[in-house]
CSV table of C-alpha atoms in Angstrom, one decimal:
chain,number,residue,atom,x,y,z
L,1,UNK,CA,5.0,13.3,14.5
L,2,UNK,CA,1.5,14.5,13.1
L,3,UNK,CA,0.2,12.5,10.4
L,4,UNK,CA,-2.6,14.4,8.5
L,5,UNK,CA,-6.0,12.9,6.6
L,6,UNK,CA,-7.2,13.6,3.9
L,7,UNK,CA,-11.1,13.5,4.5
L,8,UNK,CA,-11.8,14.5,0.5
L,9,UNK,CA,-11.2,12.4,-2.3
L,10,UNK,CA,-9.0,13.9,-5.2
L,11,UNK,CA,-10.1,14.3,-8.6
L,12,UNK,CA,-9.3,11.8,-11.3
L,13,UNK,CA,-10.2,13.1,-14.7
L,14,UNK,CA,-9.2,10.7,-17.5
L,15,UNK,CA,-10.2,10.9,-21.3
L,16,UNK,CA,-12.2,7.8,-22.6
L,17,UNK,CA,-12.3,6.3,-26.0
L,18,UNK,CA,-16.3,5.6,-27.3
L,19,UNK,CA,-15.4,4.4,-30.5
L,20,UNK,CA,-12.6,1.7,-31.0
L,21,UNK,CA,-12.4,0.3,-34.5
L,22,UNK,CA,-16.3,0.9,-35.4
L,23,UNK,CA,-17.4,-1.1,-32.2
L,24,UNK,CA,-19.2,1.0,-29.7
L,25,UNK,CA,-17.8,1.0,-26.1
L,26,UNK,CA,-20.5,2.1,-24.5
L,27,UNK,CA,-19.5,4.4,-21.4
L,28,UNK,CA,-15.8,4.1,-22.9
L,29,UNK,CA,-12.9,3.1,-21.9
L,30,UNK,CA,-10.2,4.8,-19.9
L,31,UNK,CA,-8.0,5.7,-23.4
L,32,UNK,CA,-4.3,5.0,-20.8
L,33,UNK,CA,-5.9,1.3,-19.6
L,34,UNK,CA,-6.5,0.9,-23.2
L,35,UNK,CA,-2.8,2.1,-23.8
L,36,UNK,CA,-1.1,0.1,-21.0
L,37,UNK,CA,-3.4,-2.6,-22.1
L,38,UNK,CA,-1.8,-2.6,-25.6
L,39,UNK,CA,1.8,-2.5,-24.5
L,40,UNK,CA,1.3,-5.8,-21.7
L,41,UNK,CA,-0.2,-7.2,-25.0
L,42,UNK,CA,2.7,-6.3,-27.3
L,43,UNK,CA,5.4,-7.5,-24.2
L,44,UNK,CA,3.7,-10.9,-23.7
L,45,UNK,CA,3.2,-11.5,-27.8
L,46,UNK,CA,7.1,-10.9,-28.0
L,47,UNK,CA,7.9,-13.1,-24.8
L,48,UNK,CA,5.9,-16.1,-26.2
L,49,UNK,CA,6.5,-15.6,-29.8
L,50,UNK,CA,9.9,-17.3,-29.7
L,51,UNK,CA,8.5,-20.2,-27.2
L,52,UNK,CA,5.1,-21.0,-29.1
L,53,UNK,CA,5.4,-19.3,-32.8
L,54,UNK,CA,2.7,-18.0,-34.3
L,55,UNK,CA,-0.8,-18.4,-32.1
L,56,UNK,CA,-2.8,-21.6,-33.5
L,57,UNK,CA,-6.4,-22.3,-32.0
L,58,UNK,CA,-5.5,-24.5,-29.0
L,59,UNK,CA,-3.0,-21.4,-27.8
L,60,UNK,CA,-4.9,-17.9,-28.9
L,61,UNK,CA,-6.2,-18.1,-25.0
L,62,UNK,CA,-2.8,-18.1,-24.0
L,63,UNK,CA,-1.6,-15.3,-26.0
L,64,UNK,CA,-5.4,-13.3,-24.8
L,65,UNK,CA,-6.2,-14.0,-21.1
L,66,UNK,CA,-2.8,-13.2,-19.2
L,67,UNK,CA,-2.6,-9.5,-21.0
L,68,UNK,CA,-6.5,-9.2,-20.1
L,69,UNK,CA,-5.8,-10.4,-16.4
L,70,UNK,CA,-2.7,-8.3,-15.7
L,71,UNK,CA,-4.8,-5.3,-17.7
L,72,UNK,CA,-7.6,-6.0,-15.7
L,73,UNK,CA,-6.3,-6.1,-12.4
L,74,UNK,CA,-3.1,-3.9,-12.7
L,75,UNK,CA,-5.5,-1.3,-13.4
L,76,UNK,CA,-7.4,-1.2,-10.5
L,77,UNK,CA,-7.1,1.8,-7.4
L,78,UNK,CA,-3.8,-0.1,-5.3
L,79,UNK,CA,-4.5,-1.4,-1.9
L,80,UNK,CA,-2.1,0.2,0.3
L,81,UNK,CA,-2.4,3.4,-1.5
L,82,UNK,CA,-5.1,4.5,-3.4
L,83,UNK,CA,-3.6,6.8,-6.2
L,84,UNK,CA,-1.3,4.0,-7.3
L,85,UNK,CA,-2.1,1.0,-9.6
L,86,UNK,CA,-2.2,-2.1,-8.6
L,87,UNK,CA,0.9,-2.5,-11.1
L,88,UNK,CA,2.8,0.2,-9.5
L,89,UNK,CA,3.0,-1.8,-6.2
L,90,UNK,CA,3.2,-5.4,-7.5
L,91,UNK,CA,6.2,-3.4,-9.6
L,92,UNK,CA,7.9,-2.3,-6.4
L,93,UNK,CA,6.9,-5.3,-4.6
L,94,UNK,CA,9.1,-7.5,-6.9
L,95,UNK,CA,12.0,-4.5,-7.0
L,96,UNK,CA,12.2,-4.9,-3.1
L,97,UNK,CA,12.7,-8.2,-3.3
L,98,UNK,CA,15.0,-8.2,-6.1
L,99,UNK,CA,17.4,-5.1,-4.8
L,100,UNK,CA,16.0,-4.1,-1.2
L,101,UNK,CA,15.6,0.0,-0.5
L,102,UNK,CA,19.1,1.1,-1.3
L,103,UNK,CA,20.0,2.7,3.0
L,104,UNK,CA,20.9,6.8,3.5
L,105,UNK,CA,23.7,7.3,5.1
L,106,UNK,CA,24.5,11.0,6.2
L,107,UNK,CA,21.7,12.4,4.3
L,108,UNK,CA,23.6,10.7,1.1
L,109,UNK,CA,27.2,12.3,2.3
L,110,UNK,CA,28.0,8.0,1.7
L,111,UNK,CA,27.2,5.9,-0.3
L,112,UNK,CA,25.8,2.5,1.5
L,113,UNK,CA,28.3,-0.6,2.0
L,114,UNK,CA,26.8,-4.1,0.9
L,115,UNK,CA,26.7,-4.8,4.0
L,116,UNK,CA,24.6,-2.0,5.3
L,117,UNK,CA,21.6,-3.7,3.0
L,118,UNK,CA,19.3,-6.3,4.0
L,119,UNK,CA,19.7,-9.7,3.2
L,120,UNK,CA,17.4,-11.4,0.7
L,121,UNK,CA,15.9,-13.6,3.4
L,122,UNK,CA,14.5,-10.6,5.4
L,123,UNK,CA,12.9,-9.0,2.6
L,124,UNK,CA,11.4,-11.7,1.4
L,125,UNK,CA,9.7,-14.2,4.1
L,126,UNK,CA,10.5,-17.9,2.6
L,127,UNK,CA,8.7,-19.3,5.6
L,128,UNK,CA,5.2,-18.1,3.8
L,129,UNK,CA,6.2,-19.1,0.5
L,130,UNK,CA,7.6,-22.7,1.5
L,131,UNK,CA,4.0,-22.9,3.9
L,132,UNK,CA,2.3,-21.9,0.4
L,133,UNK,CA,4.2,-24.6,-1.4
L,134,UNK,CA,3.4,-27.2,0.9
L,135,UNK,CA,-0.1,-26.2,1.4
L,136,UNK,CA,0.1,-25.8,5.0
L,137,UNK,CA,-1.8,-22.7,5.2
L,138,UNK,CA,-5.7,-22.8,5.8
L,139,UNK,CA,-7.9,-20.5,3.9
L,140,UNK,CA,-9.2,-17.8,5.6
L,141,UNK,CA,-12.8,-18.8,5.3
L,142,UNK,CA,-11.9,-22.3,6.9
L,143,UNK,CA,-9.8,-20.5,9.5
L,144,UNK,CA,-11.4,-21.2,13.1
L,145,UNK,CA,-12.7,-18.4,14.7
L,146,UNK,CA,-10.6,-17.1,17.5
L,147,UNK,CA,-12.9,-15.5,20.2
L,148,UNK,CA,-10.8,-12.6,22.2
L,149,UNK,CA,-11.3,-12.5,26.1
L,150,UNK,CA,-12.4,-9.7,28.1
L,151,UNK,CA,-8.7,-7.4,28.4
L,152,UNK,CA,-9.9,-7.0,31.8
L,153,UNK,CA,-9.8,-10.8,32.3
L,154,UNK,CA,-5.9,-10.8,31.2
L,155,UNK,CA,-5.3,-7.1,33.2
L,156,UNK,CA,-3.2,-7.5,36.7
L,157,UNK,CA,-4.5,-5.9,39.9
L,158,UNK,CA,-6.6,-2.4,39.4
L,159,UNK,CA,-4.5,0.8,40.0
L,160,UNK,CA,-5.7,4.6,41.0
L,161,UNK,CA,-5.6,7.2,39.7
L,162,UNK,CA,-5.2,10.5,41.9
L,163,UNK,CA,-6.3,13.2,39.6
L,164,UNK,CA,-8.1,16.7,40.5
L,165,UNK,CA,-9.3,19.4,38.1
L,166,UNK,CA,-8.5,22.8,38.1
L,167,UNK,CA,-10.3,25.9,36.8
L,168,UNK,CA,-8.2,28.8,35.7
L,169,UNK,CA,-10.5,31.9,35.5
L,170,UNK,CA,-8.7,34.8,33.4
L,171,UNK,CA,-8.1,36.0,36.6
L,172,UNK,CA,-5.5,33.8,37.7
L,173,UNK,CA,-4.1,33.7,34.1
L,174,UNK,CA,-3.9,37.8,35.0
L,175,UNK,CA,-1.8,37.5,37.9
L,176,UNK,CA,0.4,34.7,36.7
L,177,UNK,CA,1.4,36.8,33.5
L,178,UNK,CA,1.9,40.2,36.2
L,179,UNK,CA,4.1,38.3,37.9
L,180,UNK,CA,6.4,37.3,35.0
L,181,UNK,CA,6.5,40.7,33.5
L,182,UNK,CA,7.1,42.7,36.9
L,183,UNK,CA,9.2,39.7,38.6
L,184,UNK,CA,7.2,40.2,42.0
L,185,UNK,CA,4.4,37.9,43.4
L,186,UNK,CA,1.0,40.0,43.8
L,187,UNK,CA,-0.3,39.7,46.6
């Protein structure tokens, strides 16, 4: 299978607000961050409402800071692929966990049995999150360094290689093609 590269970046062109409410913005801001800023605002203010009422002093930071963080950060160009948002894949991220990739069967000639899916514990590794619980993972940063040896060290015995190159000069090429067309050898 070829995979191809593309060696050019593609062209993001996004409208920016300047001006928000008589407060300058400076370079602007991209106008759909703003939006999807607005509606993880308007989600979380409804989620807490209910919990915490109305936001007194000691709890506006809760009602500002997670909107700003998941705006912040959701925003960004995604990891694995770069015309995404980071939201897009922590979004499918959690759907895989919850449901799994649903299987094709027969080019969709099936539907898949429950059985043909896989199980919670392969999709989602509970090794690394009860390891994360129990704070048996080292950072990275404190991580010892692991020095490689040579792959020669680790090879087995040498082997050889018996290989010769050949020229073909058109006039070979010539003859080869004369005797596929005529079905005799020249001579």
């Amino acid at each position: 299978m070829r995979v191809g590269r593309t060696l050019t970046h593609h062209f993001e062109i996004e409208t920016r607000q300047y001006d928000l409410l008589g407060i300058d913005l400076g370079e602007g801001a991209r106008r759909r961050m703003i939006i999807f800023g607005a509606v993880v605002i308007l989600l979380w203010v409804a989620l807490l409402f209910p919990f915490i009422g109305v936001p007194q002093k000691p709890t506006v930071s809760l009602y500002v800071v997670p909107p700003f963080v998941i705006t912040a950060f959701g925003w960004r160009p995604g990891k694995f692929h770069e015309r995404r948002r980071r939201v897009t894949e922590w979004a499918l991220a959690v759907r895989y966990a919850l449901r799994a990739h649903r299987p094709i069967i027969g080019l969709g000639a099936r539907a898949a049995d429950k059985s043909e899916y896989l199980p919670w514990r392969e999709r989602v590794s509970t090794r690394k999150v009860a390891d994360l619980a129990k704070a048996r993972i080292t950072p990275e940063w404190e991580r010892e360094v692991v020095v490689e040896l040579d792959p020669r060290v680790r090879a087995g015995a040498d082997i050889t290689v018996n290989q010769r190159a050949r020229l073909l000069g058109s006039d070979h090429v010539q003859r080869v093609s004369r005797r596929t067309t005529s079905g005799k050898r020249p001579e």
